[in-house]
Coordinates of C-alpha atoms in Angstrom, one line a residue:
Chain A
X1 CA 16.4 -15.6 30.3
X2 CA 16.9 -19.3 30.1
X3 CA 15.2 -21.9 32.2
X4 CA 17.5 -24.2 34.2
X5 CA 17.6 -27.2 31.9
X6 CA 16.1 -30.1 33.6
X7 CA 16.6 -33.0 31.2
X8 CA 19.8 -34.2 29.6
X9 CA 19.0 -36.6 27.0
X10 CA 21.6 -37.5 24.4
X11 CA 19.7 -37.8 21.2
X12 CA 16.3 -36.9 22.1
X13 CA 16.6 -33.1 22.1
X14 CA 18.1 -33.2 18.7
X15 CA 15.2 -35.4 17.5
X16 CA 12.7 -32.8 18.8
X17 CA 14.3 -29.9 17.1
X18 CA 15.0 -31.8 13.8
X19 CA 11.6 -31.5 12.1
X20 CA 11.6 -27.7 12.6
X21 CA 15.2 -27.3 11.7
X22 CA 14.7 -29.5 8.4
X23 CA 11.7 -27.3 7.4
X24 CA 13.6 -24.1 8.1
X25 CA 16.7 -25.3 6.1
X26 CA 14.9 -26.3 3.2
X27 CA 12.1 -23.5 3.0
X28 CA 13.8 -20.7 4.7
X29 CA 17.6 -20.6 4.9
X30 CA 18.3 -22.2 1.5
X31 CA 15.9 -19.7 -0.3
X32 CA 17.2 -16.8 1.7
X33 CA 20.7 -17.9 0.9
X34 CA 19.8 -18.3 -2.8
X35 CA 18.1 -14.9 -2.9
X36 CA 21.4 -13.4 -1.6
X37 CA 23.4 -15.4 -4.2
X38 CA 21.0 -14.6 -7.0
X39 CA 21.1 -10.9 -6.2
X40 CA 24.6 -10.8 -7.1
X41 CA 24.2 -12.5 -10.5
X42 CA 22.4 -12.1 -13.8
X43 CA 21.1 -14.8 -15.8
X44 CA 19.3 -15.2 -19.2
X45 CA 15.7 -15.9 -19.1
X46 CA 16.1 -19.7 -19.6
X47 CA 18.5 -19.9 -16.6
X48 CA 21.3 -21.4 -18.7
X49 CA 24.0 -19.1 -18.0
X50 CA 24.6 -17.3 -14.6
X51 CA 27.1 -14.5 -14.5
X52 CA 28.4 -13.1 -11.3
X53 CA 28.1 -9.5 -11.2
X54 CA 28.8 -8.5 -7.6
X55 CA 26.6 -5.6 -6.3
X56 CA 25.6 -4.4 -9.8
X57 CA 22.0 -5.3 -9.4
X58 CA 21.9 -3.3 -6.1
X59 CA 23.6 -0.4 -7.9
X60 CA 21.3 -0.3 -10.9
X61 CA 18.3 -0.7 -8.6
X62 CA 19.3 2.0 -6.4
X63 CA 20.3 4.5 -9.1
X64 CA 17.1 3.9 -11.1
X65 CA 14.0 5.9 -10.7
X66 CA 11.5 3.1 -10.8
X67 CA 12.7 1.6 -7.4
X68 CA 12.6 4.9 -5.7
X69 CA 9.3 5.6 -6.9
X70 CA 8.2 2.3 -5.5
X71 CA 9.9 3.1 -2.2
X72 CA 8.0 6.4 -2.1
X73 CA 4.6 4.8 -2.8
X74 CA 5.3 2.0 -0.2
X75 CA 6.3 4.7 2.4
X76 CA 3.2 6.8 1.7
X77 CA 0.9 3.7 1.7
X78 CA 2.3 2.3 4.9
X79 CA 2.2 5.6 6.7
X80 CA -1.3 6.6 5.6
X81 CA -2.8 3.2 6.1
X82 CA -1.1 2.6 9.5
X83 CA -2.3 6.0 10.7
X84 CA -5.9 5.5 9.7
X85 CA -6.1 2.1 10.9
X86 CA -4.4 2.9 14.3
X87 CA -6.5 6.1 14.9
X88 CA -9.6 4.2 14.0
X89 CA -8.9 1.3 16.2
X90 CA -7.9 3.5 19.1
X91 CA -11.0 5.7 18.9
X92 CA -13.5 2.9 18.5
X93 CA -11.8 1.1 21.4
X94 CA -12.2 4.2 23.5
X95 CA -15.9 4.6 22.7
X96 CA -16.4 0.8 23.1
X97 CA -14.7 0.9 26.4
X98 CA -17.0 3.5 27.5
X99 CA -20.2 2.0 26.2
X100 CA -22.4 0.6 28.9
X101 CA -24.7 -1.5 26.8
X102 CA -24.2 -3.9 23.9
X103 CA -20.4 -4.0 24.3
X104 CA -20.2 -7.8 23.3
X105 CA -22.3 -7.3 20.1
X106 CA -20.2 -4.3 19.1
X107 CA -17.0 -6.2 19.7
X108 CA -18.3 -8.9 17.3
X109 CA -19.4 -6.3 14.6
X110 CA -15.9 -4.7 14.8
X111 CA -13.6 -7.6 14.8
X112 CA -14.8 -9.7 12.0
X113 CA -12.7 -7.9 9.2
X114 CA -9.6 -9.6 10.8
X115 CA -10.8 -12.8 9.3
X116 CA -11.3 -11.3 5.8
X117 CA -8.5 -12.4 3.4
X118 CA -6.7 -9.2 2.1
X119 CA -7.6 -10.1 -1.5
X120 CA -11.3 -10.4 -0.6
X121 CA -11.1 -7.1 1.4
X122 CA -9.7 -5.5 -1.8
X123 CA -12.6 -6.7 -3.8
X124 CA -15.3 -5.6 -1.3
X125 CA -13.7 -2.1 -1.4
X126 CA -13.3 -2.1 -5.0
X127 CA -17.1 -2.6 -5.4
X128 CA -17.9 0.1 -2.9
X129 CA -15.7 2.5 -5.1
X130 CA -16.4 0.9 -8.4
X131 CA -17.1 3.8 -10.9
X132 CA -20.1 2.3 -12.2
X133 CA -21.7 0.3 -9.3
X134 CA -20.1 1.7 -6.1
X135 CA -22.2 3.6 -3.8
X136 CA -19.2 5.9 -2.6
X137 CA -18.1 6.4 -6.2
X138 CA -21.5 7.4 -7.3
X139 CA -21.9 9.7 -4.3
X140 CA -18.4 11.3 -5.1
X141 CA -19.5 11.7 -8.7
X142 CA -22.7 13.4 -7.4
X143 CA -20.6 16.0 -5.5
X144 CA -18.4 16.6 -8.4
X145 CA -15.4 14.4 -8.1
X146 CA -14.7 12.4 -11.4
X147 CA -14.0 9.2 -9.5
X148 CA -12.1 6.5 -11.4
X149 CA -9.5 4.4 -9.7
X150 CA -8.7 2.5 -13.0
X151 CA -7.4 5.6 -14.6
X152 CA -6.4 8.0 -11.9
X153 CA -3.3 7.0 -9.7
X154 CA -4.3 9.0 -6.8
X155 CA -7.8 7.4 -6.7
X156 CA -6.4 3.9 -6.9
X157 CA -3.9 4.7 -4.1
X158 CA -6.8 5.9 -1.9
X159 CA -8.7 2.9 -2.6
X160 CA -6.1 0.3 -1.7
X161 CA -5.1 2.5 1.5
X162 CA -8.6 2.4 2.6
X163 CA -8.9 -1.3 2.1
X164 CA -5.7 -2.1 3.9
X165 CA -6.5 0.3 6.9
X166 CA -9.9 -1.4 7.2
X167 CA -8.5 -4.9 7.0
X168 CA -6.0 -4.1 9.8
X169 CA -8.4 -2.0 11.9
X170 CA -9.8 -5.0 13.9
X171 CA -6.4 -6.1 15.0
X172 CA -5.6 -2.5 16.4
X173 CA -9.0 -2.4 17.9
X174 CA -8.5 -5.6 19.7
X175 CA -5.1 -4.7 21.1
X176 CA -6.3 -1.1 22.1
X177 CA -9.5 -2.4 23.8
X178 CA -7.4 -5.2 25.7
X179 CA -5.1 -2.3 26.6
X180 CA -7.7 0.0 27.8
X181 CA -9.4 -2.5 29.9
X182 CA -6.1 -3.5 31.5
X183 CA -5.7 0.1 33.0
X184 CA -6.5 -0.1 36.7
X185 CA -10.0 1.7 37.2
X186 CA -8.5 3.1 40.5
X187 CA -6.0 5.1 38.5
X188 CA -8.6 6.8 36.4
X189 CA -10.8 7.4 39.3
X190 CA -8.0 8.9 41.4
X191 CA -7.3 11.2 38.5
X192 CA -11.1 12.1 38.3
X193 CA -11.2 13.0 42.0
X194 CA -8.1 15.1 41.5
X195 CA -10.3 17.0 39.1
X196 CA -8.9 15.8 35.8
X197 CA -11.5 15.8 33.0
X198 CA -11.9 13.2 30.3
X199 CA -9.4 14.9 28.0
X200 CA -6.8 15.5 30.5
X201 CA -7.1 11.9 31.7
X202 CA -6.7 10.6 28.2
X203 CA -3.5 12.6 27.6
X204 CA -1.8 12.3 30.9
X205 CA -2.8 8.6 31.9
X206 CA -4.2 6.6 29.0
X207 CA -1.8 7.7 26.4
X208 CA 1.4 6.9 28.3
X209 CA 0.0 3.6 29.6
X210 CA -0.8 2.5 26.1
X211 CA 2.5 3.5 24.7
X212 CA 4.0 0.1 24.6
X213 CA 0.9 -1.4 23.0
X214 CA 1.0 1.5 20.4
X215 CA 4.6 0.9 19.7
X216 CA 4.0 -2.8 19.2
X217 CA 1.1 -2.1 16.9
X218 CA 3.1 0.4 14.7
X219 CA 5.6 -2.3 14.1
X220 CA 2.9 -5.0 13.4
X221 CA 1.1 -2.6 11.1
X222 CA 4.3 -1.8 9.2
X223 CA 4.9 -5.5 8.6
X224 CA 1.4 -6.0 7.5
X225 CA 1.3 -3.1 5.1
X226 CA 4.8 -4.1 3.7
X227 CA 3.9 -7.7 2.9
X228 CA 0.5 -8.9 3.5
X229 CA -1.3 -6.2 1.4
X230 CA 0.1 -8.0 -1.7
X231 CA -3.4 -9.6 -2.1
X232 CA -5.0 -6.3 -2.1
X233 CA -2.7 -4.9 -4.8
X234 CA -2.7 -8.0 -6.9
X235 CA -6.4 -8.3 -6.8
X236 CA -7.5 -4.7 -7.2
X237 CA -4.9 -2.5 -9.1
X238 CA -2.0 -4.9 -10.2
X239 CA 0.3 -2.0 -9.1
X240 CA -1.3 0.4 -11.6
X241 CA -2.4 2.7 -13.0
X242 CA 1.1 3.9 -13.9
X243 CA 2.9 2.3 -11.0
X244 CA 0.9 4.4 -8.5
X245 CA 0.2 1.5 -6.2
X246 CA 3.3 -0.5 -7.2
X247 CA 4.5 -1.3 -3.7
X248 CA 7.8 -3.0 -2.9
X249 CA 6.6 -6.5 -2.4
X250 CA 4.5 -6.2 -5.5
X251 CA 7.5 -5.2 -7.4
X252 CA 9.4 -8.2 -6.4
X253 CA 6.6 -10.4 -7.6
X254 CA 6.2 -8.6 -10.8
X255 CA 10.0 -8.3 -11.8
X256 CA 10.6 -11.9 -10.7
X257 CA 7.6 -13.7 -12.1
X258 CA 6.3 -11.5 -14.9
X259 CA 9.5 -9.7 -15.9
X260 CA 11.7 -12.8 -15.2
X261 CA 14.4 -10.5 -14.0
X262 CA 15.7 -12.8 -11.1
X263 CA 18.8 -10.8 -10.4
X264 CA 16.9 -7.6 -9.7
X265 CA 14.0 -9.4 -8.0
X266 CA 16.4 -11.1 -5.6
X267 CA 18.2 -7.9 -5.0
X268 CA 14.8 -6.4 -3.9
X269 CA 14.2 -9.5 -1.8
X270 CA 17.4 -8.9 0.1
X271 CA 16.7 -5.3 0.7
X272 CA 13.1 -6.2 2.0
X273 CA 14.8 -8.7 4.3
X274 CA 17.1 -6.0 5.7
X275 CA 14.2 -3.7 6.2
X276 CA 12.2 -6.5 8.2
X277 CA 15.2 -7.3 10.3
X278 CA 15.7 -3.8 11.3
X279 CA 12.1 -3.6 12.3
X280 CA 12.5 -7.0 14.2
X281 CA 15.6 -5.8 16.1
X282 CA 13.5 -2.7 17.0
X283 CA 10.7 -4.8 18.2
X284 CA 12.9 -6.9 20.4
X285 CA 14.7 -4.1 22.0
X286 CA 11.4 -2.8 23.1
X287 CA 10.3 -6.2 24.3
X288 CA 13.4 -6.4 26.5
X289 CA 12.8 -3.0 27.9
X290 CA 9.3 -3.9 28.7
X291 CA 10.4 -7.0 30.5
X292 CA 12.9 -5.0 32.7
X293 CA 10.3 -2.3 33.7
X294 CA 7.3 -4.5 34.1
Chain B
X1 CA -16.4 7.8 40.5
X2 CA -15.9 8.7 37.0
X3 CA -18.5 10.8 35.5
X4 CA -20.9 9.0 33.3
X5 CA -23.3 11.8 32.2
X6 CA -24.1 14.4 29.7
X7 CA -23.2 15.0 26.1
X8 CA -19.8 13.3 26.1
X9 CA -21.5 9.9 26.5
X10 CA -24.0 10.5 23.9
X11 CA -21.4 11.8 21.3
X12 CA -19.3 8.8 22.1
X13 CA -22.2 6.4 21.5
X14 CA -23.2 8.2 18.4
X15 CA -19.7 8.0 16.9
X16 CA -19.5 4.5 18.1
X17 CA -22.5 3.5 16.0
X18 CA -21.5 5.5 12.9
X19 CA -18.0 3.8 13.0
X20 CA -19.5 0.4 13.4
X21 CA -21.8 1.0 10.4
X22 CA -18.7 2.2 8.5
X23 CA -16.7 -0.9 9.3
X24 CA -19.6 -3.1 8.3
X25 CA -20.5 -1.1 5.0
X26 CA -18.5 -3.3 2.5
X27 CA -20.1 -6.4 3.7
X28 CA -23.6 -4.8 3.7
X29 CA -23.1 -3.8 0.3
X30 CA -21.8 -7.2 -0.7
X31 CA -24.8 -8.9 0.7
X32 CA -27.1 -6.7 -1.3
X33 CA -25.3 -7.1 -4.4
X34 CA -25.6 -10.8 -4.1
X35 CA -29.4 -10.5 -3.8
X36 CA -29.7 -8.7 -7.1
X37 CA -30.7 -10.5 -10.2
X38 CA -28.2 -10.7 -13.1
X39 CA -27.5 -7.4 -14.7
X40 CA -29.1 -5.4 -12.0
X41 CA -26.2 -5.1 -9.7
X42 CA -26.1 -1.3 -10.3
X43 CA -29.3 -1.0 -8.3
X44 CA -27.3 -2.2 -5.3
X45 CA -26.1 1.4 -4.8
X46 CA -29.3 2.3 -2.8
X47 CA -28.7 -0.7 -0.4
X48 CA -32.1 -2.0 -1.1
X49 CA -32.0 -5.9 -1.3
X50 CA -33.2 -7.5 -4.6
X51 CA -34.7 -10.7 -3.1
X52 CA -32.6 -13.3 -4.9
X53 CA -30.1 -13.9 -2.2
X54 CA -30.4 -17.7 -1.6
X55 CA -30.8 -18.4 -5.2
X56 CA -27.7 -16.5 -6.1
X57 CA -25.7 -18.1 -3.3
X58 CA -26.8 -21.5 -4.5
X59 CA -26.0 -20.6 -8.0
X60 CA -22.4 -19.4 -7.1
X61 CA -21.8 -22.5 -5.1
X62 CA -22.5 -24.8 -7.9
X63 CA -20.7 -22.6 -10.4
X64 CA -17.0 -22.9 -10.9
X65 CA -15.1 -25.3 -8.7
X66 CA -15.9 -23.6 -5.6
X67 CA -16.6 -26.8 -3.5
X68 CA -13.3 -28.2 -4.7
X69 CA -11.4 -24.9 -3.8
X70 CA -13.0 -24.8 -0.3
X71 CA -11.7 -28.3 0.4
X72 CA -8.2 -27.2 -0.8
X73 CA -8.4 -24.1 1.5
X74 CA -9.5 -26.3 4.5
X75 CA -6.8 -28.8 4.0
X76 CA -4.2 -26.0 3.6
X77 CA -5.3 -24.2 6.6
X78 CA -5.7 -27.2 8.8
X79 CA -2.3 -28.6 7.4
X80 CA -0.5 -25.3 8.4
X81 CA -2.2 -25.2 11.8
X82 CA -1.4 -28.7 12.8
X83 CA 2.1 -28.9 11.3
X84 CA 3.1 -25.6 12.7
X85 CA 1.9 -26.4 16.2
X86 CA 3.3 -30.0 16.1
X87 CA 6.8 -29.1 15.0
X88 CA 6.8 -25.9 17.1
X89 CA 5.7 -27.4 20.3
X90 CA 8.3 -30.1 20.4
X91 CA 11.2 -27.8 19.4
X92 CA 10.1 -25.3 22.2
X93 CA 10.1 -28.3 24.6
X94 CA 13.6 -29.2 23.7
X95 CA 15.0 -25.7 23.8
X96 CA 13.5 -25.0 27.3
X97 CA 13.8 -28.4 28.9
X98 CA 17.0 -29.8 27.6
X99 CA 20.7 -29.0 27.9
X100 CA 22.5 -30.0 24.8
X101 CA 25.2 -28.8 22.6
X102 CA 24.4 -26.2 20.0
X103 CA 21.3 -25.3 21.8
X104 CA 22.3 -21.7 21.6
X105 CA 23.0 -21.8 17.9
X106 CA 19.8 -23.6 17.2
X107 CA 17.9 -21.1 19.2
X108 CA 19.3 -18.2 17.3
X109 CA 18.6 -20.0 14.0
X110 CA 15.1 -20.2 14.9
X111 CA 14.9 -16.8 16.2
X112 CA 16.3 -15.5 13.0
X113 CA 13.3 -16.7 10.9
X114 CA 10.9 -14.6 13.2
X115 CA 8.8 -12.1 11.2
X116 CA 10.3 -12.7 7.9
X117 CA 7.3 -13.7 5.8
X118 CA 7.5 -15.8 2.7
X119 CA 6.8 -12.7 0.5
X120 CA 10.3 -11.5 0.8
X121 CA 11.9 -14.8 -0.6
X122 CA 9.3 -16.0 -3.1
X123 CA 11.5 -16.5 -6.2
X124 CA 14.0 -18.9 -4.5
X125 CA 11.2 -20.5 -2.4
X126 CA 9.4 -21.3 -5.6
X127 CA 12.6 -22.8 -7.0
X128 CA 12.9 -25.0 -4.0
X129 CA 9.2 -25.8 -4.1
X130 CA 9.4 -27.2 -7.8
X131 CA 12.1 -29.6 -6.4
X132 CA 12.1 -29.8 -2.6
X133 CA 15.3 -32.0 -2.9
X134 CA 17.1 -29.3 -4.7
X135 CA 19.3 -28.2 -1.7
X136 CA 20.4 -31.9 -1.3
X137 CA 21.2 -32.4 -4.9
X138 CA 23.2 -29.1 -5.1
X139 CA 25.3 -30.0 -2.1
X140 CA 25.8 -33.4 -3.5
X141 CA 26.9 -31.9 -6.8
X142 CA 29.2 -29.7 -5.0
X143 CA 30.7 -32.6 -3.2
X144 CA 31.3 -34.4 -6.5
X145 CA 28.4 -36.9 -6.4
X146 CA 26.1 -37.2 -9.4
X147 CA 22.7 -37.5 -8.0
X148 CA 19.2 -36.7 -9.7
X149 CA 16.8 -36.0 -7.0
X150 CA 13.3 -34.8 -7.8
X151 CA 10.4 -34.0 -5.7
X152 CA 8.1 -31.4 -7.0
X153 CA 5.7 -29.8 -4.6
X154 CA 3.9 -27.7 -7.3
X155 CA 0.2 -28.3 -7.4
X156 CA 0.2 -30.4 -4.3
X157 CA -0.9 -30.1 -0.6
X158 CA 2.7 -30.5 0.5
X159 CA 3.5 -27.4 -1.5
X160 CA 0.6 -25.4 -0.2
X161 CA 1.5 -26.1 3.5
X162 CA 5.3 -26.9 4.0
X163 CA 6.9 -23.6 3.0
X164 CA 4.3 -21.7 5.1
X165 CA 5.2 -23.8 8.2
X166 CA 8.8 -22.6 8.0
X167 CA 8.5 -19.7 10.5
X168 CA 9.1 -19.6 14.2
X169 CA 6.3 -17.5 15.7
X170 CA 4.6 -20.4 17.5
X171 CA 8.0 -21.9 18.7
X172 CA 8.3 -18.5 20.5
X173 CA 4.9 -18.5 21.9
X174 CA 5.5 -21.9 23.4
X175 CA 8.7 -21.1 24.7
X176 CA 7.4 -18.1 26.5
X177 CA 4.7 -20.2 28.0
X178 CA 7.0 -23.0 29.0
X179 CA 9.3 -20.6 30.7
X180 CA 6.3 -19.5 32.9
X181 CA 5.6 -23.0 34.1
X182 CA 7.1 -23.6 37.5
X183 CA 10.3 -25.7 37.6
X184 CA 8.9 -27.5 40.6
X185 CA 6.4 -29.1 38.5
X186 CA 9.0 -30.9 36.4
X187 CA 11.2 -31.8 39.4
X188 CA 8.2 -33.4 41.1
X189 CA 7.6 -35.3 37.9
X190 CA 11.2 -36.5 37.7
X191 CA 11.1 -37.7 41.3
X192 CA 8.0 -39.7 40.6
X193 CA 10.1 -41.3 37.9
X194 CA 8.7 -39.5 34.8
X195 CA 11.0 -39.4 31.7
X196 CA 11.0 -36.3 29.4
X197 CA 8.4 -37.7 27.0
X198 CA 6.0 -38.8 29.9
X199 CA 6.4 -35.3 31.4
X200 CA 5.7 -33.8 28.0
X201 CA 2.7 -35.8 27.1
X202 CA 1.1 -36.0 30.6
X203 CA 1.9 -32.8 32.1
X204 CA 3.0 -30.0 29.6
X205 CA 0.8 -30.9 26.8
X206 CA -2.5 -30.7 28.8
X207 CA -1.1 -27.5 30.4
X208 CA -0.7 -26.0 26.9
X209 CA -4.2 -26.5 25.9
X210 CA -5.5 -22.9 26.0
X211 CA -2.3 -21.6 24.3
X212 CA -2.7 -24.2 21.5
X213 CA -6.4 -23.4 21.1
X214 CA -5.7 -19.6 20.9
X215 CA -2.9 -20.3 18.5
X216 CA -5.0 -22.6 16.3
X217 CA -7.5 -19.8 15.6
X218 CA -4.8 -17.4 14.5
X219 CA -3.0 -20.0 12.4
X220 CA -6.3 -21.3 10.7
X221 CA -7.0 -17.7 9.7
X222 CA -3.6 -17.1 8.6
X223 CA -3.5 -20.2 6.5
X224 CA -7.0 -19.8 5.1
X225 CA -6.3 -16.3 4.0
X226 CA -2.8 -16.9 2.1
X227 CA -3.0 -15.4 -1.2
X228 CA 0.6 -15.0 -3.0
X229 CA 2.0 -18.5 -2.3
X230 CA -1.1 -20.4 -3.5
X231 CA -1.3 -18.3 -6.5
X232 CA 2.2 -19.2 -7.5
X233 CA 2.5 -22.8 -6.9
X234 CA -1.0 -23.9 -8.2
X235 CA -1.2 -23.7 -11.9
X236 CA -3.8 -26.5 -11.9
X237 CA -7.3 -24.7 -11.1
X238 CA -8.4 -27.9 -9.3
X239 CA -5.5 -27.2 -6.6
X240 CA -6.3 -23.6 -6.3
X241 CA -7.6 -22.1 -3.0
X242 CA -11.0 -20.3 -2.7
X243 CA -9.5 -16.9 -1.8
X244 CA -7.3 -17.1 -5.1
X245 CA -10.5 -18.3 -7.0
X246 CA -12.5 -15.4 -5.9
X247 CA -9.8 -12.9 -6.9
X248 CA -9.4 -14.6 -10.4
X249 CA -13.1 -14.0 -11.2
X250 CA -12.5 -10.3 -11.3
X251 CA -9.2 -10.4 -12.9
X252 CA -10.8 -11.5 -16.1
X253 CA -10.3 -8.2 -18.2
X254 CA -12.3 -8.7 -21.2
X255 CA -15.9 -9.1 -19.9
X256 CA -17.2 -7.2 -17.0
X257 CA -17.4 -9.6 -14.0
X258 CA -20.7 -10.9 -12.8
X259 CA -20.7 -8.9 -9.7
X260 CA -23.5 -10.9 -7.9
X261 CA -21.6 -14.1 -8.4
X262 CA -18.3 -12.5 -7.5
X263 CA -19.8 -11.2 -4.2
X264 CA -21.4 -14.5 -3.4
X265 CA -18.2 -16.3 -3.9
X266 CA -16.4 -13.6 -1.8
X267 CA -18.9 -14.3 1.0
X268 CA -18.6 -18.1 0.8
X269 CA -14.8 -17.6 0.9
X270 CA -14.9 -15.3 3.9
X271 CA -17.5 -17.2 5.9
X272 CA -15.3 -20.1 7.4
X273 CA -12.6 -17.8 8.9
X274 CA -15.2 -15.3 10.0
X275 CA -17.1 -17.9 11.9
X276 CA -14.0 -19.1 13.5
X277 CA -13.4 -15.6 14.7
X278 CA -17.0 -15.0 16.0
X279 CA -17.5 -18.4 17.5
X280 CA -14.1 -18.7 19.2
X281 CA -13.9 -15.0 20.0
X282 CA -12.3 -15.7 23.3
X283 CA -9.5 -17.7 22.0
X284 CA -9.1 -15.5 19.1
X285 CA -8.5 -12.5 21.3
X286 CA -6.2 -14.4 23.6
X287 CA -4.3 -15.7 20.5
X288 CA -3.7 -12.2 19.2
X289 CA -2.8 -10.7 22.7
X290 CA -0.5 -13.6 23.6
X291 CA 1.5 -13.2 20.5
X292 CA 2.5 -9.8 21.8
X293 CA 4.4 -11.1 24.9

């Protein structure tokens, strides 16, 4: 819905949008266009010759094993970390909502991880799970798990998943707590009077009322796990061991800047953009629906 | 009245405490590690502090170029926050309060950038950053002019901030907010003879203060915690940010990192954004939740 426009300047509105458009053109549309263009070319490492190859980069990407293995890792990573983080955030919000005393202090203790940079979060967790120093690693060894994330792909995967889930936990917690506190107390009380116990109320009232929040959070978590976890991967595992944590965004970086394969890296960028656009469209469909029914 | 008795409350409280400890565990261990004397970080596994906390923090602070990197991070985070808010608030104002040609097209152009983070277009963005006038030059070449334009953003504060300002989330937040401002306010201002700029500076801007405060908190943390972009465009370590600096300390493969120093640096790097979140908690929560709408 657009507001009834109230001013009709001649040059002023253009001047007002100019700075944003200029920045977007130079740092967004131009690079995005370049990515699309480069994804259809191959060039030698020094950039002297550029050959147009059509969709060959995409074809060789999608027919190779490596890309699909990265897709698999990314999907597993995103699903696991999102699930852990959402479940953790939800249950902690439910408990915190019920807590009678110390709610403020608790909230502070639970929201600070939001402020930790992903790369630093990765380092904190790396130490916790460090095969020589880490408390949890030593505990695992004591109960017979030969823990070593620098050699074992599964261990590395678990490590980065936990770090990512932890980092995103606070975000989910804040939203779920705000959502829970927005549920009218009268609804809960009416259900309680009708004889619904805590579990029934949770399933029949709280879940449905929180479903828009949950949906929003799923999308936001996906976006976070897809892109912003780059710092965790780069600082902790560098995609290894043996590509076991080589998520898509890390692969774009590795192929583009370390492997100098610009064509393939750009093709991957284009595919990533398409994935995010699909997510965004999803998101806005839902926002529209919410506005209609609100 | 909802029941508030019995085992359920006690279980919930117990789980809440366990969960809170679990969430705080990484930072607790980091604090213990910092307090360990050199070479005895291994002892930290038992969570018993070693008594050298302040000393090691001070050593970490003077070691490396931590001070310099903190300044860089501050400039970058502040630059992104101020820059983004400034350009977004005026473009949202134009989009909501003006009728002009191409308004719809411009709106969709800005809309299209929503949610596409810099990570998906790093290689070409890096090329633009190494010469910000590249688009102009290539267009000129295409049109037959022979220009040589060069403005490299590598290893500069412009390079650290400008490319990250190129996204539209804040524009949308302000647009939503302006749409919720009653139209009568603007009509009244116009009857009193206020032009668009007077209305903007004297009425709309003061009204947007809470939104701006909330947004600033979120953007500051976003800017401070950037990793991939500063990693790429700063080759000179004196232009590096503190988050990148910390990560580089453990990337040195040959020697085992000095964990007490690494953790001290990690804590120093984390302190400013954590303080912002804790001290401005109300704005922070509002900023997060507002972005949903």
